[in-house]
Amino acid sequence: MHLTVREVSMPSCFQRPCALSLLTTSLFTLLLTTLLLTTLLLSSSLTLAADAPFRRGDPNNDGAVDISDPIVILNYLFGGIDSISCYDAADVNDDGSLDVADPISLLGYIFIGDVPPPAPGPLECGLDPTDDLLGCFTSICDGAGDPQRIVAGHLLHRIAYGPTPGDVTRVLDLGIPVVIDALLQPEVGDEVGNIPLQALDDQFTSNIPVSQEQFILRPNGSFHYFLGFEEPPADWAQPGFDDSSWSVSTGGFGFGDNDDVTTIGQFFTTDLASIYIRTQFVMNDPAGLPGIYLKMLYDDAFVAYINGVELTRSTQGNGSPHLVGSPPPFNQYSNGSHEAGIPEYFQIPDSLLQPGINTLAIQGHDAPNNADFTLDPSIVSQTFTSTATRDVILTDANLQRFMFIRGIYSNRQLQTVLGEFWENHFTTDEQKLRDLFRALRNRYTHRILGSNTSARMHSSSLEFEEYEFFRDHSLGYFSDLLLFSASSVPMLVYLDSILNFAAEPNENYAREILELHTLGVDNGYTQTDIEEVARALTGWSVTRIPNEMIVPFPDYVTNPVITSHQSWTSTALLELGEDWSYFKGLEEPSPDPAGAATTAWTEPGFDDSSWLVGPTGIGMGDGDDATILTDMQNNYISFYARKNFIIADPQTTDRLELEVDYDDGVVLYLNGIEIWRSQTMADAPAPPPYTAASGGHEAAGRPSLVDLDHFRHLMVAGNNVLAAQIHNTAISSNDASFLPRVTSNVPTPRHIDLNNRQGQWNFRFNPAQHDDGAKSIFAGTPYQLDIPAGRVGADGVLDGIELVDSLTAHPSTAQFICIKLIQKFVSDEISLATISDGTAPIELQGLLADMIAAWFSTPEPGHIGTVMETLLDPIDQSGPFWNPTYMRTKVKTPVEFINTTLRALGAVASSDDLANQMKDMGMDLFQRAEPDGYSEIGSDWIGTTTLLKRINFARRFSSNVDNDYRWEVGDFVALDQNLGAVEVIDVFDEVLFQNTLTEAEKCIVIDYLETDLDGLPWPLDSTVPGYEARIRDMVGFMFSLPRWQFQ
C-alpha cells in the first residue's frame, strides 16, 4: 500500500517583533481591512490568529492531550481532513514539519509515558520557541492570558454586561461560586446607595402627585372664542361681558398636532397670533373645597383670568414670561416655544373664586412661524394622599434609556441581563399601545388624552412597569412571568386580547403564547389547541381603575376587576316617554317681525300653550315613536319640542347628562341657549330655519351623549327648559325620530374618568365576553387540560390561570425555555431543530437535560433561579458554560455591544443617543412590530452595515466626541508612566480581553497605533502632544476588532 504523507510549511503571518517598516498600510485600509475581517470571521465563526499561543500535542484544541489528538494528526496526514487550525500543536516533536513521527511520538507519551512533547505543552500554553514555517491560526490558548482571569472575564460577559475596571479582580478575590450565588439571589426595588444609577433613574423618571382629582370644569367644554386679528373689547375677560357675538365651539383649540377638537386653521394659513376663549363654571363655596387648580395643555403661551383677574401666565424654563404686557396685545407672538405634553397645574386662590357662577377667560398665543398650537383648559380639585408621587416615563426615548442605565450601572447584573431577556421573550410594541391611547375616546366622543405626548407617557410608563417586573422577578417562577405578561396592558393590546370575545374569538395571542412564549414553534400543539386556548382567554381586557382599587400582582388577576370604568348610579330627571310640547315645522315657531327664525321658543318664558302635547319618542316611520307624526312626510321637514324639567341645585356634584337619539338632525337648547347640535346640522345657520335640511342619520339605539355639566351656568334651581328642533334630510323622508332623556348620576367608588390622570390602566376580566363553555386543551395527550363549563362572573378568569399553570408544567415549555436560556448564556449551537435531529452538540444536549430536570425539581415547576444555577454550575464549573469551546463565540447583540463597551472603560454615560445607536445597529427594544423578539443567534446580527455602525459608535465613544458618554485615559495610563506602544496595548489587552489578544491582533493594533496616515512609522511618545488622543484612537480600533464583537 502506498501512503501519501503531507509535509507542510506555513508562513507566519507576522514575525515578532512587528516590523513597522514593512507595515505600510494606510489608516483607511486598516479600518477597511478590519471591517472586512470582522464580516468574514463573524460569518465563518473563525478567530483571527497567527502564531497564536498553543498547547503542543493538542491539535484538536480541546484543552487536553489525549487519544483524540494523534487521531486528528493521522487523519490529516492520510487524507481524512483537509486542515488543522494549529499546525504548531500537531508538530509534536518540534522538528518544523508534520509527518508520521508526530502521532507516533504522541502515542508513546500517552500510553507508555515517553518523553512529553516539547514546550509549550502538554500542560501549559505558550508561544512556539522554534522559528519554523508552521503556523497556529486558532488555539484554545488564545492570547495566553491568566486562565483564571479569562474565566472570570467570560463569566462577566455572560451573566453581566461585561466587566467594569476592577471587576475581574473582585470576582477572583470573592470566588466565582460566591459571586454567582450572590447574583442568583434576586432583589427588588431601588438600588439604595448606587448613586450614579439613582441619579439617572431620577433624571429620566418623572412623577405625578397622587391625589383624589375631581373635575369642576371638565375637558372639552363649550367655549365662546374670538380670533385675535384685532384687540377684543377691553372687558372681554370680565364676568359680565356679552360674548353672544363670539363663535362657539368645544375645547381644546388648536392645529397641527392632530389632537385638537376645534381646529383653528388660521394659525397656519394667516399671520394669526392669538385666540381668546371664555366659559363659565359653577361651584359651591370654594372655602369648603380642597385645592382648586387650572389644568392646562398649551402650545405655546397663555394668560389666564378668573372672574376678570389675571391668575397666571406661562413662563419659559428660566422663569421669564412668554408674553409681556397687561394684557399682552393681540398681535404679540410668544417669546419662546412650549409643547403641549403633560398637563400643567396652576392653583387658583380662593380669593378669585365665588360661590355659584365663575368665569374662566384665556388668551392663547402662538410662537412665530410655528407648526402647531394648543389651548385646552380644565379646572379640577385635588386632595393629596399620603402616597407622595407616582413614577411615570414621559417618552419612548426615556423608556429605552433604561436598558442602558440599568445595563451600565446596576449592581444586579444578572437580573438586568435576564430582565432584557424576558422583555424580549415576551416582546410588546410601545407604538401600538400609544396608538390605542391616541385613538381612545370618551363617552362624549372626545379623545381622552388632550395631546399625543400624554398618550406617549401612558404607553411608555406601562411598558416600563412591565420591564421592571421582568427584571425584578427574572429569577422567579416562570408561571409568574407568563401570567404577568398575559395580563399586562401592553400584551393585552399588542396581541389583540382586548378583541378576543366569546362570540368572535381572536387567536393572535393564543397562537403566540404557544408558539413563542411556551412550547415553541410546532412543538406539541395543534390548531385545535390554539382555538381552545383562545376560548379560555376570552374576556381578558383592560380598564382604568381609581387609586383605591390598585392592588399588586397577582391579586389583580386572581381577583380581577370585572366592571367598566364607567360606573355610576343614575336617576332620571327627564325620562323617555314623558309628555313634551311639540310644534310641526309648517312655519317658524317664533319668527321675528321679518319672519326669520329666532330662539324665543326655546326660552323659559315662552307660551307654548297652543302647541301639541305627546310622549317621547316623537317622529314617524321607525317604529320607535310614542307620538307619531302621521302627516310629516311630504308636508314639513322639521318639528320643534320643549319640556320643563326640575334641577334642584345646579351646584350639585352629581353628573348631569343628556342622551338623545335622533333622525336625521337635531339642535338642542337649554334655557334659550344652544348647547349642542348634531354633525348633520353643522352647516345650518344659528338658529336653523324651519325649512333647513339635515344630513342623514339613523336613530339606531345608540344615543349621542351631551355632558350637561358644561352648562351648569345656564341652569337655575327649579324649572329649566330643554328644547330641540329636529330636521329631516328632505321633506319626502319617510322617517324621523326624537328620543331624549336627562339623568343625574352619582359616581360609585369604581368610577374614574378616562382622562383623569389619577388611577392606572389595569387588567380587566369581562365575564360578559367570556366563553364559559367546556374546553379541552392538548386533548388525547398526557398533558390534557380539561376546563369545566359554567364558570360565571369572576370565576371565568380561572380558565386562563389554569392554562398558564398547565403550560408551565408542560415538558415542551421546559425544553423551549431552557434552549433559549442556553442560547442566551452558552451557545447558539442548539435549537428545537438541532435537538430534534440530534445534531446539537452532545454536551449541550446533556446540559439541556439537566436544566429540564431542574425545571421540575422545585415545588412548582419552572423556578428560573434553580434552572440558571444548573446552567452556571458554579461549584464544579465543569459544564458547557465553562467549556473554552463556547467562550467568545456568541456575537453581542446591539444592547450588549453598547453596554459592554461603555462598562469596559468605566464610562460616565448619560444614556443620551444610545437608543438611536442601538437602532442603527438593528435593534429597537420596546418597539418591535413582530412578536418573535430579537434573535440570540449570532449570524442574525452580522452585516457590513451594522458592523460599520458598531465601529463608528466605538470610535466616537473612545475619542470622547460626545459628552453623553465619556471615559478618561488617565484612569488606565498615566502620562508619567511613559509607556510605549507595546505597554499601552498590553494595558488595554488586559482591560478589554483579559490579555487574550493573539500576536497577530497585537501586530495589527501596533501597526494602527504607530503608523501615520501615509503608512509611515510614527512611534508613540508620551512626551509629544497628542499622546492621549492617539491612545483613544487605538482603543476605538481595538473595539473594532472581531474579538470585541464576541462574548
Coordinates of N, CA and C in Angstrom, one line a residue, residues 330-470:
F330 N -53.0 91.7 21.1 CA -53.4 90.6 20.2 C -52.4 90.1 19.3
N331 N -51.5 90.9 18.8 CA -50.6 90.6 17.7 C -49.2 90.2 18.3
Q332 N -49.1 89.9 19.6 CA -47.8 89.5 20.1 C -47.6 88.0 20.0
Y333 N -46.5 87.6 19.5 CA -46.2 86.2 19.4 C -45.5 85.8 20.7
S334 N -45.5 84.5 21.0 CA -44.9 84.0 22.2 C -43.4 84.2 22.1
N335 N -42.8 84.6 23.2 CA -41.3 84.8 23.3 C -40.7 83.4 23.7
G336 N -40.7 82.5 22.8 CA -40.3 81.1 23.2 C -41.4 80.1 22.8
S337 N -41.0 78.9 22.7 CA -41.9 77.8 22.4 C -42.2 76.9 23.6
H338 N -43.3 76.3 23.5 CA -43.7 75.3 24.6 C -44.6 74.3 24.0
E339 N -44.3 73.0 24.1 CA -45.1 71.9 23.6 C -46.1 71.5 24.5
A340 N -47.3 71.2 24.0 CA -48.4 70.7 24.8 C -48.1 69.2 25.1
G341 N -47.7 68.9 26.3 CA -47.4 67.5 26.6 C -48.2 67.0 27.7
I342 N -47.7 67.0 28.9 CA -48.4 66.6 30.1 C -49.0 67.8 30.7
P343 N -50.3 67.7 31.1 CA -51.0 68.8 31.7 C -50.2 69.5 32.8
E344 N -50.3 70.8 32.9 CA -49.6 71.5 34.0 C -50.7 72.2 34.9
Y345 N -50.4 72.3 36.1 CA -51.4 72.7 37.1 C -51.0 74.1 37.7
F346 N -52.0 74.9 37.9 CA -51.8 76.3 38.4 C -52.9 76.5 39.5
Q347 N -52.5 76.6 40.7 CA -53.5 76.7 41.8 C -54.3 78.0 41.7
I348 N -55.6 77.9 41.9 CA -56.5 79.1 41.9 C -56.8 79.5 43.4
P349 N -56.3 80.7 43.8 CA -56.6 81.1 45.2 C -58.1 81.2 45.4
D350 N -58.6 80.9 46.6 CA -60.0 81.0 46.9 C -60.5 82.5 46.7
S351 N -59.6 83.4 46.9 CA -60.0 84.8 46.8 C -60.5 85.2 45.4
L352 N -60.1 84.4 44.4 CA -60.5 84.7 43.0 C -61.8 84.0 42.6
L353 N -62.3 83.1 43.5 CA -63.5 82.4 43.2 C -64.7 82.8 44.0
Q354 N -65.8 82.5 43.6 CA -67.1 82.8 44.3 C -68.0 81.7 44.2
P355 N -68.9 81.5 45.2 CA -69.9 80.5 45.1 C -70.9 80.8 43.9
G356 N -71.2 79.8 43.2 CA -72.1 80.0 42.1 C -71.3 80.1 40.8
I357 N -71.7 81.0 39.9 CA -71.1 81.1 38.6 C -69.8 81.9 38.6
N358 N -68.8 81.3 37.9 CA -67.5 81.9 37.8 C -67.1 81.9 36.3
T359 N -66.2 82.9 35.9 CA -65.8 83.0 34.5 C -64.3 82.7 34.4
L360 N -64.0 81.8 33.4 CA -62.7 81.5 33.0 C -62.4 82.1 31.7
A361 N -61.4 82.9 31.5 CA -61.1 83.5 30.3 C -59.6 83.3 30.0
I362 N -59.2 83.0 28.8 CA -57.8 82.7 28.5 C -57.5 83.3 27.1
Q363 N -56.3 83.9 27.0 CA -55.8 84.3 25.7 C -54.6 83.4 25.4
G364 N -54.6 82.7 24.3 CA -53.5 81.9 23.9 C -52.8 82.5 22.7
H365 N -51.5 82.4 22.8 CA -50.6 83.0 21.7 C -49.7 81.9 21.1
D366 N -49.5 82.0 19.8 CA -48.6 81.1 19.1 C -47.2 81.7 19.1
A367 N -46.3 80.8 18.8 CA -44.9 81.3 18.5 C -44.8 81.6 17.1
P368 N -43.9 82.5 16.7 CA -43.7 82.8 15.3 C -43.3 81.7 14.4
N369 N -43.9 81.6 13.2 CA -43.5 80.5 12.3 C -43.6 79.1 12.8
N370 N -44.6 78.9 13.6 CA -44.8 77.7 14.3 C -45.7 76.7 13.6
A371 N -45.6 75.4 13.8 CA -46.3 74.5 13.0 C -47.5 73.9 13.8
D372 N -47.7 74.3 15.1 CA -48.8 73.8 15.8 C -49.2 74.8 16.9
F373 N -50.3 74.5 17.5 CA -50.9 75.4 18.5 C -51.9 74.5 19.3
T374 N -52.0 74.8 20.7 CA -52.9 74.1 21.5 C -53.3 75.0 22.6
L375 N -54.6 74.9 22.9 CA -55.2 75.6 24.1 C -56.3 74.7 24.6
D376 N -56.1 74.1 25.7 CA -57.1 73.1 26.2 C -57.1 73.1 27.8
P377 N -58.0 73.9 28.3 CA -58.0 74.1 29.8 C -59.1 73.2 30.4
S378 N -58.9 72.9 31.7 CA -60.0 72.4 32.6 C -59.7 72.8 34.0
I379 N -60.6 72.6 34.9 CA -60.4 73.0 36.3 C -60.8 71.8 37.2
V380 N -59.9 71.6 38.1 CA -60.0 70.4 39.0 C -59.8 70.8 40.4
S381 N -60.4 69.9 41.3 CA -60.0 70.0 42.7 C -59.1 68.8 43.0
Q382 N -58.2 69.0 44.0 CA -57.3 67.9 44.3 C -57.1 67.8 45.8
T383 N -57.3 66.5 46.3 CA -57.0 66.2 47.7 C -55.8 65.2 47.7
F384 N -54.7 65.7 48.2 CA -53.5 64.9 48.1 C -53.5 63.8 49.2
T385 N -52.9 62.6 48.8 CA -52.9 61.5 49.7 C -51.5 61.3 50.4
S386 N -51.4 60.3 51.2 CA -50.1 60.1 51.9 C -49.1 59.5 51.0
T387 N -49.5 58.9 49.9 CA -48.6 58.5 48.9 C -48.2 59.7 48.0
A388 N -46.9 60.0 48.1 CA -46.5 61.4 47.6 C -46.6 61.4 46.1
T389 N -46.0 60.5 45.4 CA -45.9 60.6 43.9 C -46.0 59.2 43.3
R390 N -46.3 59.2 42.0 CA -46.3 58.0 41.2 C -45.3 58.3 40.0
D391 N -44.4 57.3 39.8 CA -43.4 57.5 38.7 C -44.1 57.3 37.4
V392 N -43.7 58.1 36.4 CA -44.1 57.9 35.0 C -42.9 58.1 34.1
I393 N -42.9 57.5 32.9 CA -41.9 57.7 31.9 C -42.6 58.6 30.8
L394 N -42.0 59.7 30.5 CA -42.7 60.7 29.6 C -42.6 60.3 28.2
T395 N -41.5 59.6 27.8 CA -41.3 59.4 26.3 C -40.8 58.0 26.1
D396 N -41.0 57.5 24.9 CA -40.4 56.2 24.5 C -38.9 56.3 24.5
A397 N -38.3 57.5 24.2 CA -36.8 57.6 24.2 C -36.3 57.4 25.7
N398 N -37.0 58.0 26.6 CA -36.6 57.8 28.0 C -36.8 56.3 28.4
L399 N -37.9 55.7 27.9 CA -38.1 54.3 28.2 C -36.9 53.5 27.8
Q400 N -36.4 53.7 26.5 CA -35.3 52.9 26.0 C -34.0 53.2 26.7
R401 N -33.9 54.3 27.3 CA -32.7 54.6 28.1 C -32.4 53.6 29.2
F402 N -33.5 53.1 29.8 CA -33.3 52.2 31.0 C -32.6 50.9 30.7
M403 N -32.6 50.5 29.4 CA -31.8 49.3 29.1 C -30.3 49.6 29.2
F404 N -30.0 50.9 29.0 CA -28.6 51.3 29.2 C -28.2 51.7 30.6
I405 N -29.2 52.5 31.2 CA -28.9 53.0 32.5 C -28.7 51.8 33.5
R406 N -29.6 50.8 33.4 CA -29.5 49.6 34.2 C -28.4 48.7 33.8
G407 N -28.2 48.6 32.5 CA -27.2 47.7 32.0 C -25.8 48.2 32.3
I408 N -25.6 49.5 32.3 CA -24.2 50.1 32.6 C -24.0 50.2 34.1
Y409 N -25.0 50.6 34.9 CA -24.7 51.0 36.3 C -25.3 50.0 37.3
S410 N -26.2 49.1 37.0 CA -26.8 48.3 38.0 C -25.8 47.3 38.6
N411 N -25.9 47.1 39.9 CA -25.1 46.0 40.5 C -25.8 44.7 40.4
R412 N -27.1 44.7 40.0 CA -27.9 43.5 39.8 C -27.8 43.0 38.4
Q413 N -26.6 42.7 38.0 CA -26.3 42.5 36.6 C -27.0 41.3 36.0
L414 N -27.1 40.2 36.7 CA -27.7 39.0 36.2 C -29.2 39.3 36.0
Q415 N -29.8 39.9 37.0 CA -31.2 40.3 36.9 C -31.5 41.2 35.7
T416 N -30.5 42.1 35.5 CA -30.7 43.1 34.4 C -30.6 42.4 33.1
V417 N -29.6 41.5 32.9 CA -29.5 40.8 31.7 C -30.7 39.9 31.4
L418 N -31.2 39.2 32.5 CA -32.4 38.4 32.3 C -33.6 39.3 32.2
G419 N -33.6 40.5 32.8 CA -34.8 41.4 32.5 C -34.9 41.7 31.1
E420 N -33.8 42.0 30.4 CA -33.8 42.2 29.0 C -34.2 41.0 28.2
F421 N -33.7 39.8 28.7 CA -34.1 38.6 28.0 C -35.6 38.3 28.1
W422 N -36.2 38.5 29.2 CA -37.7 38.3 29.4 C -38.5 39.4 28.6
E423 N -38.0 40.6 28.7 CA -38.7 41.7 27.9 C -38.7 41.3 26.4
N424 N -37.6 40.8 25.9 CA -37.5 40.4 24.5 C -38.3 39.1 24.3
H425 N -38.3 38.2 25.2 CA -39.1 37.0 25.0 C -40.6 37.3 25.0
F426 N -41.1 38.1 25.9 CA -42.5 38.5 25.9 C -42.6 39.9 25.2
T427 N -42.1 40.0 24.0 CA -42.0 41.3 23.4 C -43.3 42.0 23.2
T428 N -43.4 43.3 23.3 CA -44.6 44.1 23.0 C -44.1 45.3 22.3
D429 N -45.1 46.1 21.8 CA -44.8 47.2 21.0 C -45.4 48.5 21.6
E430 N -44.5 49.4 22.1 CA -45.0 50.6 22.7 C -45.8 51.5 21.7
Q431 N -45.4 51.4 20.5 CA -46.1 52.3 19.5 C -47.5 51.8 19.3
K432 N -47.8 50.5 19.3 CA -49.2 50.1 19.1 C -50.0 50.5 20.3
L433 N -49.4 50.4 21.5 CA -50.1 50.8 22.7 C -50.4 52.3 22.7
R434 N -49.4 53.1 22.2 CA -49.5 54.5 22.1 C -50.7 54.9 21.1
D435 N -50.7 54.2 20.0 CA -51.7 54.4 19.0 C -53.1 54.2 19.6
L436 N -53.2 53.2 20.4 CA -54.5 52.9 21.1 C -54.9 54.1 22.0
F437 N -54.0 54.5 22.8 CA -54.3 55.7 23.7 C -54.7 56.9 22.9
R438 N -54.0 57.1 21.8 CA -54.3 58.3 21.0 C -55.7 58.2 20.4
A439 N -56.1 57.0 20.1 CA -57.4 56.9 19.4 C -58.6 56.8 20.4
L440 N -58.3 56.4 21.7 CA -59.4 56.2 22.7 C -60.2 57.5 22.8
R441 N -61.5 57.3 22.9 CA -62.4 58.5 23.1 C -63.4 58.2 24.2
N442 N -63.8 59.3 24.9 CA -64.7 59.1 26.0 C -66.2 58.9 25.5
R443 N -67.1 58.9 26.4 CA -68.5 58.6 26.1 C -69.1 59.8 25.3
Y444 N -68.4 60.9 25.3 CA -68.8 62.1 24.5 C -68.1 62.2 23.2
T445 N -67.4 61.2 22.8 CA -66.7 61.1 21.5 C -65.4 61.9 21.4
H446 N -65.0 62.5 22.5 CA -63.7 63.3 22.5 C -62.6 62.4 22.9
R447 N -61.4 62.7 22.4 CA -60.2 61.9 22.7 C -59.9 62.1 24.2
I448 N -59.6 61.0 24.9 CA -59.4 61.0 26.3 C -58.1 61.7 26.7
L449 N -57.2 61.8 25.8 CA -55.9 62.5 26.1 C -55.8 63.7 25.2
G450 N -55.5 64.8 25.8 CA -55.5 66.0 25.1 C -54.3 66.3 24.2
S451 N -53.3 65.4 24.3 CA -52.1 65.6 23.5 C -51.5 64.2 23.2
N452 N -50.8 64.2 22.1 CA -50.0 63.0 21.7 C -49.0 62.6 22.7
T453 N -48.4 63.7 23.4 CA -47.4 63.4 24.4 C -48.0 62.7 25.6
S454 N -49.2 63.0 25.9 CA -49.9 62.3 27.0 C -50.0 60.8 26.7
A455 N -50.4 60.5 25.4 CA -50.5 59.1 25.0 C -49.2 58.4 25.1
R456 N -48.1 59.1 24.7 CA -46.8 58.5 24.8 C -46.4 58.3 26.3
M457 N -46.8 59.1 27.2 CA -46.5 58.9 28.6 C -47.1 57.7 29.1
H458 N -48.4 57.5 28.8 CA -49.1 56.3 29.3 C -48.5 55.0 28.7
S459 N -48.2 55.0 27.4 CA -47.7 53.8 26.8 C -46.3 53.5 27.3
S460 N -45.4 54.5 27.4 CA -44.1 54.3 27.9 C -44.1 53.9 29.4
S461 N -44.9 54.4 30.2 CA -45.0 54.1 31.6 C -45.4 52.6 31.8
L462 N -46.4 52.2 31.0 CA -46.9 50.8 31.1 C -45.8 49.8 30.6
E463 N -45.1 50.2 29.6 CA -44.0 49.3 29.1 C -42.9 49.2 30.1
F464 N -42.6 50.4 30.8 CA -41.6 50.4 31.8 C -42.0 49.5 33.0
E465 N -43.2 49.6 33.4 CA -43.7 48.8 34.6 C -43.6 47.3 34.2
E466 N -43.8 46.9 33.0 CA -43.7 45.5 32.5 C -42.2 45.1 32.6
Y467 N -41.3 46.0 32.1 CA -39.9 45.7 32.1 C -39.4 45.5 33.5
E468 N -39.8 46.4 34.4 CA -39.4 46.4 35.8 C -39.8 45.1 36.5
F469 N -41.0 44.6 36.2 CA -41.5 43.3 36.7 C -40.6 42.2 36.2
F470 N -40.3 42.2 34.9 CA -39.5 41.1 34.4 C -38.1 41.1 35.0

